[in-house]
mmCIF file of C-alpha atoms and ligand atoms in Angstrom:
data_model
loop_
_atom_site.group_PDB
_atom_site.id
_atom_site.type_symbol
_atom_site.label_atom_id
_atom_site.label_comp_id
_atom_site.label_asym_id
_atom_site.label_seq_id
_atom_site.Cartn_x
_atom_site.Cartn_y
_atom_site.Cartn_z
ATOM 1 C CA MET A 1 92.073 106.854 79.711
ATOM 2 C CA SER A 2 88.690 105.611 78.773
ATOM 3 C CA ASP A 3 90.147 104.147 75.862
ATOM 4 C CA LYS A 4 92.589 102.052 78.102
ATOM 5 C CA GLU A 5 89.738 101.279 80.672
ATOM 6 C CA THR A 6 87.653 99.989 77.457
ATOM 7 C CA LYS A 7 90.709 97.946 75.869
ATOM 8 C CA ALA A 8 91.184 96.536 79.473
ATOM 9 C CA ILE A 9 88.020 94.980 79.479
ATOM 10 C CA ARG A 10 87.297 94.538 75.797
ATOM 11 C CA LEU A 11 90.578 92.999 74.152
ATOM 12 C CA GLN A 12 89.755 89.157 74.628
ATOM 13 C CA ALA A 13 91.002 85.896 73.354
ATOM 14 C CA LYS A 14 89.050 84.527 70.509
ATOM 15 C CA ARG A 15 85.539 83.313 71.140
ATOM 16 C CA SER A 16 85.395 79.378 70.956
ATOM 17 C CA HIS A 17 82.650 77.592 69.124
ATOM 18 C CA ASN A 18 80.945 77.611 73.214
ATOM 19 C CA ARG A 19 80.054 81.168 72.621
ATOM 20 C CA GLU A 20 81.611 82.025 75.904
ATOM 21 C CA HIS A 21 81.159 85.463 77.573
ATOM 22 C CA SER A 22 84.006 85.309 79.822
ATOM 23 C CA VAL A 23 87.206 83.852 78.519
ATOM 24 C CA PRO A 24 87.697 80.341 79.098
ATOM 25 C CA LEU A 25 90.981 78.846 81.151
ATOM 26 C CA TYR A 26 93.220 77.265 78.700
ATOM 27 C CA LEU A 27 94.950 74.439 80.698
ATOM 28 C CA THR A 28 96.769 72.755 78.069
ATOM 29 C CA SER A 29 100.568 72.237 77.976
ATOM 30 C CA SER A 30 100.477 71.817 74.247
ATOM 31 C CA PHE A 31 98.430 72.473 71.012
ATOM 32 C CA LEU A 32 97.241 69.737 68.276
ATOM 33 C CA PHE A 33 97.782 70.220 64.331
ATOM 34 C CA GLU A 34 95.384 68.826 61.785
ATOM 35 C CA ASP A 35 97.846 67.012 60.102
ATOM 36 C CA ALA A 36 101.416 66.750 59.541
ATOM 37 C CA GLU A 37 101.409 69.595 57.086
ATOM 38 C CA GLN A 38 100.396 72.287 59.675
ATOM 39 C CA ALA A 39 102.656 70.913 62.314
ATOM 40 C CA ARG A 40 105.497 71.743 59.861
ATOM 41 C CA ALA A 41 103.783 74.747 58.623
ATOM 42 C CA VAL A 42 103.284 76.218 62.662
ATOM 43 C CA PHE A 43 107.063 75.179 63.457
ATOM 44 C CA ALA A 44 108.164 76.801 60.462
ATOM 45 C CA ASP A 45 106.507 80.141 61.529
ATOM 46 C CA GLU A 46 104.632 80.095 57.937
ATOM 47 C CA GLU A 47 101.078 79.872 59.998
ATOM 48 C CA GLU A 48 100.315 81.408 63.196
ATOM 49 C CA GLY A 49 99.463 79.100 65.790
ATOM 50 C CA ASN A 50 100.276 77.727 69.257
ATOM 51 C CA ILE A 51 102.511 74.956 69.823
ATOM 52 C CA TYR A 52 103.588 74.392 73.427
ATOM 53 C CA SER A 53 102.528 76.531 76.545
ATOM 54 C CA ARG A 54 106.306 77.270 77.280
ATOM 55 C CA TYR A 55 106.191 79.428 73.873
ATOM 56 C CA SER A 56 102.736 80.768 73.840
ATOM 57 C CA ASN A 57 99.003 80.020 75.136
ATOM 58 C CA PRO A 58 95.515 81.869 74.365
ATOM 59 C CA ASN A 59 95.612 83.210 78.097
ATOM 60 C CA VAL A 60 98.715 84.479 78.098
ATOM 61 C CA ASP A 61 98.769 86.072 74.608
ATOM 62 C CA GLU A 62 95.341 87.656 75.524
ATOM 63 C CA LEU A 63 97.169 89.136 78.605
ATOM 64 C CA LEU A 64 100.150 90.508 76.804
ATOM 65 C CA GLU A 65 97.796 91.910 74.036
ATOM 66 C CA LYS A 66 95.930 94.095 77.018
ATOM 67 C CA VAL A 67 99.420 95.132 78.437
ATOM 68 C CA CYS A 68 100.931 96.250 75.098
ATOM 69 C CA TYR A 69 97.988 98.286 74.556
ATOM 70 C CA LEU A 70 98.076 100.010 78.077
ATOM 71 C CA GLU A 71 102.010 100.531 77.698
ATOM 72 C CA LYS A 72 101.859 101.530 74.222
ATOM 73 C CA ALA A 73 104.057 99.017 73.059
ATOM 74 C CA GLU A 74 104.668 96.567 70.278
ATOM 75 C CA ASP A 75 105.456 93.299 71.645
ATOM 76 C CA GLY A 76 105.756 91.550 74.864
ATOM 77 C CA PHE A 77 106.464 88.043 76.642
ATOM 78 C CA ALA A 78 105.082 86.881 80.154
ATOM 79 C CA PHE A 79 106.981 85.569 82.801
ATOM 80 C CA ALA A 80 106.293 83.132 85.708
ATOM 81 C CA SER A 81 107.548 86.368 88.372
ATOM 82 C CA GLY A 82 108.386 89.979 87.936
ATOM 83 C CA MET A 83 112.321 88.923 88.587
ATOM 84 C CA ALA A 84 111.907 86.415 85.811
ATOM 85 C CA ALA A 85 110.893 89.326 83.563
ATOM 86 C CA VAL A 86 113.499 91.348 84.805
ATOM 87 C CA PHE A 87 116.262 88.862 85.032
ATOM 88 C CA SER A 88 115.438 87.151 81.182
ATOM 89 C CA SER A 89 115.157 90.819 79.793
ATOM 90 C CA MET A 90 118.666 91.742 80.780
ATOM 91 C CA ALA A 91 120.326 87.993 80.355
ATOM 92 C CA ALA A 92 118.763 88.084 76.619
ATOM 93 C CA LEU A 93 120.316 91.482 75.587
ATOM 94 C CA LEU A 94 123.235 91.391 77.449
ATOM 95 C CA GLN A 95 126.648 89.691 77.180
ATOM 96 C CA ALA A 96 130.241 89.743 78.868
ATOM 97 C CA GLY A 97 131.945 92.863 78.600
ATOM 98 C CA ASP A 98 128.661 94.843 78.587
ATOM 99 C CA HIS A 99 128.302 97.519 81.159
ATOM 100 C CA VAL A 100 124.632 98.481 82.741
ATOM 101 C CA LEU A 101 124.108 102.007 84.196
ATOM 102 C CA SER A 102 121.513 101.556 86.897
ATOM 103 C CA ALA A 103 119.571 103.665 89.337
ATOM 104 C CA ARG A 104 120.815 102.908 92.912
ATOM 105 C CA ALA A 105 117.304 102.487 94.378
ATOM 106 C CA VAL A 106 116.111 99.136 92.396
ATOM 107 C CA PHE A 107 114.087 96.738 93.995
ATOM 108 C CA GLY A 108 116.153 94.335 96.091
ATOM 109 C CA SER A 109 116.419 91.078 93.735
ATOM 110 C CA THR A 110 117.269 93.408 90.785
ATOM 111 C CA HIS A 111 120.182 94.634 93.016
ATOM 112 C CA GLN A 112 121.363 91.111 93.576
ATOM 113 C CA LEU A 113 121.409 90.262 90.570
ATOM 114 C CA LEU A 114 123.561 93.280 89.378
ATOM 115 C CA THR A 115 125.777 92.878 92.064
ATOM 116 C CA LYS A 116 126.057 88.750 92.430
ATOM 117 C CA VAL A 117 124.715 87.160 89.478
ATOM 118 C CA PHE A 118 125.471 89.046 86.170
ATOM 119 C CA SER A 119 129.332 89.766 88.013
ATOM 120 C CA LYS A 120 129.857 85.905 87.375
ATOM 121 C CA TRP A 121 129.532 86.706 83.698
ATOM 122 C CA GLY A 122 131.509 89.502 83.165
ATOM 123 C CA ILE A 123 128.769 91.879 83.103
ATOM 124 C CA THR A 124 129.479 95.321 85.026
ATOM 125 C CA TYR A 125 127.370 97.783 86.615
ATOM 126 C CA SER A 126 127.355 101.226 88.061
ATOM 127 C CA TYR A 127 124.982 102.961 90.119
ATOM 128 C CA ALA A 128 123.661 106.211 89.916
ATOM 129 C CA ASP A 129 121.572 108.390 92.285
ATOM 130 C CA ALA A 130 118.111 109.851 91.458
ATOM 131 C CA ASN A 131 118.637 113.160 92.986
ATOM 132 C CA ALA A 132 121.986 113.888 91.552
ATOM 133 C CA PRO A 133 121.221 113.896 87.728
ATOM 134 C CA GLU A 134 124.205 115.440 86.831
ATOM 135 C CA THR A 135 126.179 112.417 87.423
ATOM 136 C CA TRP A 136 124.501 110.002 85.265
ATOM 137 C CA GLU A 137 126.290 110.798 81.936
ATOM 138 C CA SER A 138 130.093 110.834 83.377
ATOM 139 C CA LEU A 139 128.953 106.799 84.641
ATOM 140 C CA ILE A 140 128.191 106.139 80.511
ATOM 141 C CA THR A 141 131.323 104.043 78.990
ATOM 142 C CA PRO A 142 131.964 102.995 75.758
ATOM 143 C CA ALA A 143 130.915 99.363 77.145
ATOM 144 C CA THR A 144 127.392 100.555 78.672
ATOM 145 C CA LYS A 145 124.646 98.641 76.899
ATOM 146 C CA MET A 146 121.457 99.282 79.229
ATOM 147 C CA ILE A 147 120.080 101.917 81.780
ATOM 148 C CA VAL A 148 117.815 100.335 84.346
ATOM 149 C CA VAL A 149 115.565 102.409 86.481
ATOM 150 C CA GLU A 150 112.069 102.126 88.736
ATOM 151 C CA THR A 151 110.352 105.441 89.172
ATOM 152 C CA PRO A 152 108.797 105.691 91.761
ATOM 153 C CA SER A 153 111.645 103.649 93.808
ATOM 154 C CA ASN A 154 110.651 100.796 96.185
ATOM 155 C CA PRO A 155 110.724 102.183 99.037
ATOM 156 C CA GLY A 156 112.050 105.009 99.237
ATOM 157 C CA LEU A 157 109.748 106.823 96.678
ATOM 158 C CA GLU A 158 112.448 108.842 94.643
ATOM 159 C CA LEU A 159 111.454 109.536 91.263
ATOM 160 C CA ILE A 160 113.676 109.967 88.105
ATOM 161 C CA ASP A 161 112.829 112.550 85.079
ATOM 162 C CA LEU A 162 111.729 110.054 82.242
ATOM 163 C CA GLU A 163 111.566 112.893 79.859
ATOM 164 C CA TRP A 164 115.579 113.774 80.623
ATOM 165 C CA LEU A 165 116.343 109.912 80.719
ATOM 166 C CA GLY A 166 114.717 109.340 77.291
ATOM 167 C CA GLU A 167 117.220 112.327 75.964
ATOM 168 C CA LEU A 168 119.922 110.790 77.577
ATOM 169 C CA LYS A 169 119.398 107.387 76.471
ATOM 170 C CA LYS A 170 119.124 108.578 73.029
ATOM 171 C CA LYS A 171 122.103 110.549 72.760
ATOM 172 C CA HIS A 172 124.410 107.456 73.821
ATOM 173 C CA GLY A 173 122.182 104.807 71.910
ATOM 174 C CA LEU A 174 121.785 102.745 74.885
ATOM 175 C CA ILE A 175 118.279 100.390 75.963
ATOM 176 C CA LEU A 176 116.344 102.051 78.672
ATOM 177 C CA LEU A 177 114.266 99.833 80.978
ATOM 178 C CA VAL A 178 111.861 101.009 82.960
ATOM 179 C CA ASP A 179 110.380 98.736 85.996
ATOM 180 C CA ASN A 180 106.863 100.717 85.891
ATOM 181 C CA CYS A 181 105.319 98.380 88.893
ATOM 182 C CA PHE A 182 104.530 101.323 91.472
ATOM 183 C CA ALA A 183 102.938 103.671 88.804
ATOM 184 C CA THR A 184 101.331 100.621 86.683
ATOM 185 C CA PRO A 185 100.648 102.005 82.976
ATOM 186 C CA ILE A 186 97.333 104.120 84.633
ATOM 187 C CA LEU A 187 99.780 106.358 85.956
ATOM 188 C CA GLN A 188 102.576 106.536 83.846
ATOM 189 C CA THR A 189 103.806 105.157 80.040
ATOM 190 C CA PRO A 190 107.558 105.186 80.369
ATOM 191 C CA THR A 191 107.508 104.476 76.269
ATOM 192 C CA ASP A 192 106.041 108.271 75.923
ATOM 193 C CA TYR A 193 109.567 109.168 76.798
ATOM 194 C CA GLY A 194 111.538 106.616 75.007
ATOM 195 C CA ALA A 195 111.872 103.575 77.143
ATOM 196 C CA ASP A 196 112.771 100.656 74.874
ATOM 197 C CA LEU A 197 111.537 97.991 77.439
ATOM 198 C CA VAL A 198 108.859 98.346 80.314
ATOM 199 C CA VAL A 199 108.830 95.712 83.176
ATOM 200 C CA HIS A 200 106.271 94.331 85.545
ATOM 201 C CA SER A 201 105.950 92.487 88.468
ATOM 202 C CA ALA A 202 102.354 91.323 87.706
ATOM 203 C CA THR A 203 102.265 90.306 91.326
ATOM 204 C CA LYS A 204 101.702 93.885 92.605
ATOM 205 C CA TYR A 205 98.735 96.256 91.128
ATOM 206 C CA MET A 206 98.284 94.395 88.021
ATOM 207 C CA ASP A 207 96.822 91.141 89.827
ATOM 208 C CA GLY A 208 96.080 93.309 92.720
ATOM 209 C CA GLN A 209 94.341 90.914 94.948
ATOM 210 C CA GLY A 210 97.491 89.138 96.571
ATOM 211 C CA ARG A 211 96.966 85.983 94.568
ATOM 212 C CA VAL A 212 99.516 84.966 91.636
ATOM 213 C CA LEU A 213 102.876 85.850 90.998
ATOM 214 C CA GLY A 214 103.373 87.258 87.453
ATOM 215 C CA GLY A 215 105.960 89.578 85.317
ATOM 216 C CA LEU A 216 105.954 91.105 82.005
ATOM 217 C CA VAL A 217 107.831 92.883 79.742
ATOM 218 C CA VAL A 218 106.976 95.138 76.812
ATOM 219 C CA GLY A 219 108.765 96.771 74.206
ATOM 220 C CA TYR A 220 110.314 97.335 70.621
ATOM 221 C CA LYS A 221 109.736 94.171 68.438
ATOM 222 C CA GLU A 222 113.175 93.461 67.796
ATOM 223 C CA LEU A 223 114.414 93.676 71.434
ATOM 224 C CA ILE A 224 111.252 91.159 72.404
ATOM 225 C CA SER A 225 112.138 89.064 69.948
ATOM 226 C CA GLU A 226 115.416 88.398 71.152
ATOM 227 C CA ILE A 227 114.269 88.126 74.773
ATOM 228 C CA ARG A 228 111.418 85.634 73.464
ATOM 229 C CA PHE A 229 114.089 83.336 71.785
ATOM 230 C CA PHE A 230 115.877 83.470 75.228
ATOM 231 C CA ALA A 231 112.897 82.810 77.769
ATOM 232 C CA ARG A 232 111.345 80.129 75.004
ATOM 233 C CA HIS A 233 114.466 78.066 75.497
ATOM 234 C CA THR A 234 114.948 78.799 79.195
ATOM 235 C CA GLY A 235 111.697 78.238 80.460
ATOM 236 C CA PRO A 236 110.658 81.113 82.712
ATOM 237 C CA ALA A 237 106.787 81.372 80.985
ATOM 238 C CA MET A 238 103.996 82.395 82.739
ATOM 239 C CA SER A 239 101.365 79.777 83.626
ATOM 240 C CA PRO A 240 97.645 79.937 81.592
ATOM 241 C CA PHE A 241 96.388 80.255 84.955
ATOM 242 C CA ASN A 242 97.928 83.201 86.273
ATOM 243 C CA ALA A 243 97.886 84.727 83.112
ATOM 244 C CA TRP A 244 94.009 84.123 83.166
ATOM 245 C CA THR A 245 93.756 85.475 86.750
ATOM 246 C CA ILE A 246 95.656 88.663 85.804
ATOM 247 C CA SER A 247 94.017 89.501 82.817
ATOM 248 C CA LYS A 248 90.558 89.321 84.601
ATOM 249 C CA SER A 249 92.044 91.501 87.230
ATOM 250 C CA LEU A 250 93.255 94.085 84.414
ATOM 251 C CA GLU A 251 89.622 94.395 83.539
ATOM 252 C CA THR A 252 89.338 96.698 87.328
ATOM 253 C CA LEU A 253 93.044 97.786 86.981
ATOM 254 C CA SER A 254 92.180 101.634 86.602
ATOM 255 C CA LEU A 255 89.487 101.800 89.159
ATOM 256 C CA ARG A 256 91.493 100.206 91.703
ATOM 257 C CA VAL A 257 94.220 102.020 90.939
ATOM 258 C CA GLU A 258 92.396 105.580 90.993
ATOM 259 C CA ARG A 259 91.101 104.264 94.544
ATOM 260 C CA HIS A 260 94.349 103.368 95.734
ATOM 261 C CA CYS A 261 95.590 106.475 94.719
ATOM 262 C CA GLU A 262 92.694 108.587 96.387
ATOM 263 C CA ASN A 263 93.084 106.507 99.667
ATOM 264 C CA ALA A 264 97.123 107.313 100.001
ATOM 265 C CA LEU A 265 96.605 110.672 99.105
ATOM 266 C CA LYS A 266 94.077 111.161 102.155
ATOM 267 C CA LEU A 267 96.349 109.008 104.109
ATOM 268 C CA ALA A 268 99.323 110.994 103.751
ATOM 269 C CA GLN A 269 97.376 114.248 104.146
ATOM 270 C CA VAL A 270 96.293 113.390 107.681
ATOM 271 C CA LEU A 271 99.689 111.765 108.949
ATOM 272 C CA GLU A 272 101.483 114.914 107.871
ATOM 273 C CA GLY A 273 100.309 116.750 111.259
ATOM 274 C CA ASN A 274 100.980 113.471 113.224
ATOM 275 C CA GLU A 275 103.368 114.358 116.006
ATOM 276 C CA ALA A 276 104.853 110.812 116.401
ATOM 277 C CA LEU A 277 106.496 110.765 112.986
ATOM 278 C CA GLU A 278 109.817 112.562 111.573
ATOM 279 C CA MET A 279 108.565 112.952 107.935
ATOM 280 C CA VAL A 280 105.675 111.759 105.436
ATOM 281 C CA ARG A 281 106.405 110.849 102.158
ATOM 282 C CA TYR A 282 103.887 110.877 99.236
ATOM 283 C CA PRO A 283 104.508 112.004 95.649
ATOM 284 C CA PHE A 284 101.331 114.307 95.419
ATOM 285 C CA LEU A 285 102.061 116.217 98.704
ATOM 286 C CA PRO A 286 103.049 119.460 98.208
ATOM 287 C CA SER A 287 105.795 119.202 100.458
ATOM 288 C CA PHE A 288 107.291 116.168 98.411
ATOM 289 C CA PRO A 289 110.923 117.334 97.235
ATOM 290 C CA GLN A 290 109.854 116.052 93.720
ATOM 291 C CA TYR A 291 106.305 117.140 93.801
ATOM 292 C CA GLU A 292 106.865 119.036 90.469
ATOM 293 C CA LEU A 293 108.206 115.980 88.646
ATOM 294 C CA ALA A 294 105.469 113.790 90.083
ATOM 295 C CA LYS A 295 102.683 116.122 88.786
ATOM 296 C CA LYS A 296 104.712 116.102 85.397
ATOM 297 C CA GLN A 297 104.998 112.405 84.859
ATOM 298 C CA MET A 298 102.141 110.799 86.839
ATOM 299 C CA LYS A 299 98.589 111.056 86.736
ATOM 300 C CA GLN A 300 98.024 110.238 90.445
ATOM 301 C CA GLY A 301 100.756 109.709 93.252
ATOM 302 C CA GLY A 302 100.093 105.983 93.220
ATOM 303 C CA GLY A 303 99.428 103.618 96.195
ATOM 304 C CA ILE A 304 102.548 103.729 98.319
ATOM 305 C CA VAL A 305 102.952 106.088 101.240
ATOM 306 C CA THR A 306 105.950 106.033 103.341
ATOM 307 C CA PHE A 307 106.638 107.817 106.707
ATOM 308 C CA ALA A 308 109.446 107.416 109.208
ATOM 309 C CA VAL A 309 108.450 106.971 113.143
ATOM 310 C CA LYS A 310 110.127 109.062 115.291
ATOM 311 C CA GLY A 311 112.624 106.811 117.935
ATOM 312 C CA GLY A 312 113.740 104.722 114.719
ATOM 313 C CA TYR A 313 114.238 100.893 114.373
ATOM 314 C CA ASP A 314 112.552 100.203 117.747
ATOM 315 C CA ALA A 315 109.919 102.859 117.503
ATOM 316 C CA ALA A 316 108.833 101.667 113.737
ATOM 317 C CA ARG A 317 108.555 98.174 114.942
ATOM 318 C CA LYS A 318 106.469 98.647 118.086
ATOM 319 C CA PHE A 319 104.146 100.706 115.721
ATOM 320 C CA ILE A 320 103.858 97.549 113.582
ATOM 321 C CA ASP A 321 103.035 95.403 116.480
ATOM 322 C CA ASN A 322 100.229 97.819 117.458
ATOM 323 C CA LEU A 323 98.329 97.543 114.405
ATOM 324 C CA LYS A 324 94.785 95.919 114.383
ATOM 325 C CA MET A 325 93.618 95.425 111.071
ATOM 326 C CA ILE A 326 96.552 96.365 108.362
ATOM 327 C CA SER A 327 98.359 93.005 107.410
ATOM 328 C CA ILE A 328 102.144 92.824 108.124
ATOM 329 C CA THR A 329 103.482 91.704 105.136
ATOM 330 C CA SER A 330 106.115 92.408 102.390
ATOM 331 C CA ASN A 331 103.991 92.113 99.525
ATOM 332 C CA LEU A 332 102.372 95.526 98.111
ATOM 333 C CA GLY A 333 99.465 96.527 95.581
ATOM 334 C CA ASP A 334 96.804 94.382 97.284
ATOM 335 C CA THR A 335 93.225 95.302 97.731
ATOM 336 C CA ARG A 336 94.345 94.966 101.640
ATOM 337 C CA THR A 337 96.602 97.418 103.398
ATOM 338 C CA ILE A 338 100.106 96.314 104.258
ATOM 339 C CA VAL A 339 102.812 97.590 106.316
ATOM 340 C CA THR A 340 106.242 96.730 105.988
ATOM 341 C CA HIS A 341 109.441 97.859 107.678
ATOM 342 C CA PRO A 342 112.095 97.704 105.004
ATOM 343 C CA ALA A 343 114.946 98.151 107.751
ATOM 344 C CA SER A 344 114.469 94.899 109.142
ATOM 345 C CA THR A 345 112.837 92.788 106.337
ATOM 346 C CA THR A 346 112.859 93.434 102.559
ATOM 347 C CA HIS A 347 116.177 95.460 102.816
ATOM 348 C CA SER A 348 117.758 93.777 105.622
ATOM 349 C CA LYS A 349 120.579 92.393 103.835
ATOM 350 C CA LEU A 350 121.940 95.812 102.598
ATOM 351 C CA SER A 351 124.906 97.161 104.442
ATOM 352 C CA GLU A 352 123.905 100.139 106.853
ATOM 353 C CA GLU A 353 125.560 102.745 104.069
ATOM 354 C CA GLU A 354 123.432 101.346 101.071
ATOM 355 C CA ARG A 355 120.371 101.724 103.023
ATOM 356 C CA GLN A 356 121.078 105.376 103.671
ATOM 357 C CA ALA A 357 122.023 105.698 100.201
ATOM 358 C CA THR A 358 118.470 104.709 99.380
ATOM 359 C CA GLY A 359 116.784 106.891 102.216
ATOM 360 C CA ILE A 360 115.842 103.490 104.097
ATOM 361 C CA THR A 361 116.100 104.839 107.802
ATOM 362 C CA PRO A 362 116.092 102.699 110.594
ATOM 363 C CA GLY A 363 112.385 103.883 111.443
ATOM 364 C CA LEU A 364 111.058 103.831 107.843
ATOM 365 C CA ILE A 365 107.607 102.293 107.397
ATOM 366 C CA ARG A 366 106.041 101.450 103.496
ATOM 367 C CA VAL A 367 102.327 101.444 103.725
ATOM 368 C CA SER A 368 100.675 100.082 100.408
ATOM 369 C CA VAL A 369 97.535 101.273 100.728
ATOM 370 C CA GLY A 370 94.621 99.199 100.347
ATOM 371 C CA LEU A 371 90.854 99.787 99.442
ATOM 372 C CA GLU A 372 89.229 99.335 102.589
ATOM 373 C CA SER A 373 87.112 102.510 103.713
ATOM 374 C CA ILE A 374 90.041 105.415 104.146
ATOM 375 C CA ASP A 375 88.308 106.113 107.418
ATOM 376 C CA ASP A 376 89.526 102.347 108.947
ATOM 377 C CA ILE A 377 92.782 102.803 107.482
ATOM 378 C CA ILE A 378 93.517 106.082 108.969
ATOM 379 C CA GLU A 379 91.808 105.117 112.640
ATOM 380 C CA ASP A 380 94.244 101.930 112.403
ATOM 381 C CA ILE A 381 97.585 103.727 111.909
ATOM 382 C CA THR A 382 96.762 106.616 113.639
ATOM 383 C CA GLN A 383 95.732 104.233 116.799
ATOM 384 C CA ALA A 384 99.115 102.109 116.858
ATOM 385 C CA LEU A 385 100.938 105.274 116.345
ATOM 386 C CA ALA A 386 99.439 106.867 119.629
ATOM 387 C CA LYS A 387 100.891 103.645 121.171
ATOM 388 C CA VAL A 388 104.623 104.286 120.057
HETATM 389 C C1 PLP B 401 107.903 93.089 93.178
HETATM 390 C C2 PLP B 401 108.787 93.571 92.306
HETATM 391 C C3 PLP B 401 109.452 93.270 91.554
HETATM 392 C C4 PLP B 401 109.674 91.680 91.368
HETATM 393 O O1 PLP B 401 108.394 91.190 91.044
HETATM 394 P P1 PLP B 401 108.149 89.387 91.682
HETATM 395 O O2 PLP B 401 106.815 89.195 91.081
HETATM 396 O O3 PLP B 401 108.207 89.559 93.113
HETATM 397 O O4 PLP B 401 109.206 88.469 91.213
HETATM 398 C C5 PLP B 401 110.338 93.904 90.527
HETATM 399 N N1 PLP B 401 110.552 94.984 90.704
HETATM 400 C C6 PLP B 401 109.523 95.789 91.799
HETATM 401 C C7 PLP B 401 109.348 97.345 91.693
HETATM 402 C C8 PLP B 401 109.102 95.293 92.613
HETATM 403 O O5 PLP B 401 108.065 96.025 93.302
#
């Protein structure tokens, strides 16, 4: 842990002749060559060097070096958004006729990719349920190429046993892609269990302050090199400005994540006895259905707490309208505490059955617990619940 903390601070782009202490922002679309011969050699991969910021950039490379270290991965590529990372990682490695085995509870846009985008190109998928691991193997076909999961899932907070999944993917020779956005590399390192690719929406905890969009994929060199080829020529690269911002944020990632978790656990503990609620879910609460698994594969429970308000849809919305401080927005992983009502917003396009299958009940509220004083967070939520 302390090693990750040090590297997230000390890995830096090479210092310039100006001897700057903090890394400057390399806002440049292209890079100069000393002469025609150097241009030829860099293009021919005989000499290392930047060519064009759609390919690489010092700020982006610094960010990638840190994330590779944190996720214990060999190589990576940075994208304009988390979805660009998910899409490019899959599009680069899949072709017509391939099949994807995906956890049912995946991010909304990942669901749209599987059901509406890749299906146009002859790539099929099956959904498997996190709470029925015994069914997964029977869904693997000779055409299956990749397994896609998120753990914990959004917003149902379902966990998938990464050790078990690593064995399954090894047995069938599949590519395992884990979206590690909710846990961050501070709480869980999927490569420890054999994940081939780890993707992130850096928009969330990595930036952590609700400012910029960004996405990352890290993993094995051979896979990343195919993804890099795809990305370099299709153009979803992360901007140097966003890379600089996120790299700076990583310096405080472990501090922030620890505090997010501490606040989230306290909030979950206080809410557990609240009479306005049907249930409270947080991976590190002993009442959490997968508490043992959470303890096994996560260092702390993460920054997201969910609960179901008695009275369902209308009661949940009434709760939100009575909040005084907490933000109503769909982002998460911000310094500011955020509430979301998934059934009427982020997951409103799913059918009622699809929502049920992923644990999104009409009264479900997702709280992304921020870094404000925990007393103020608890005060705001309990006063709003009292008015439901
Ligand atoms: C937000 C999110 C994404 C998408 O990331 P963007 O940066 O918004 O494109 C993907 N996966 C998970 C789990 C997310 O929370």
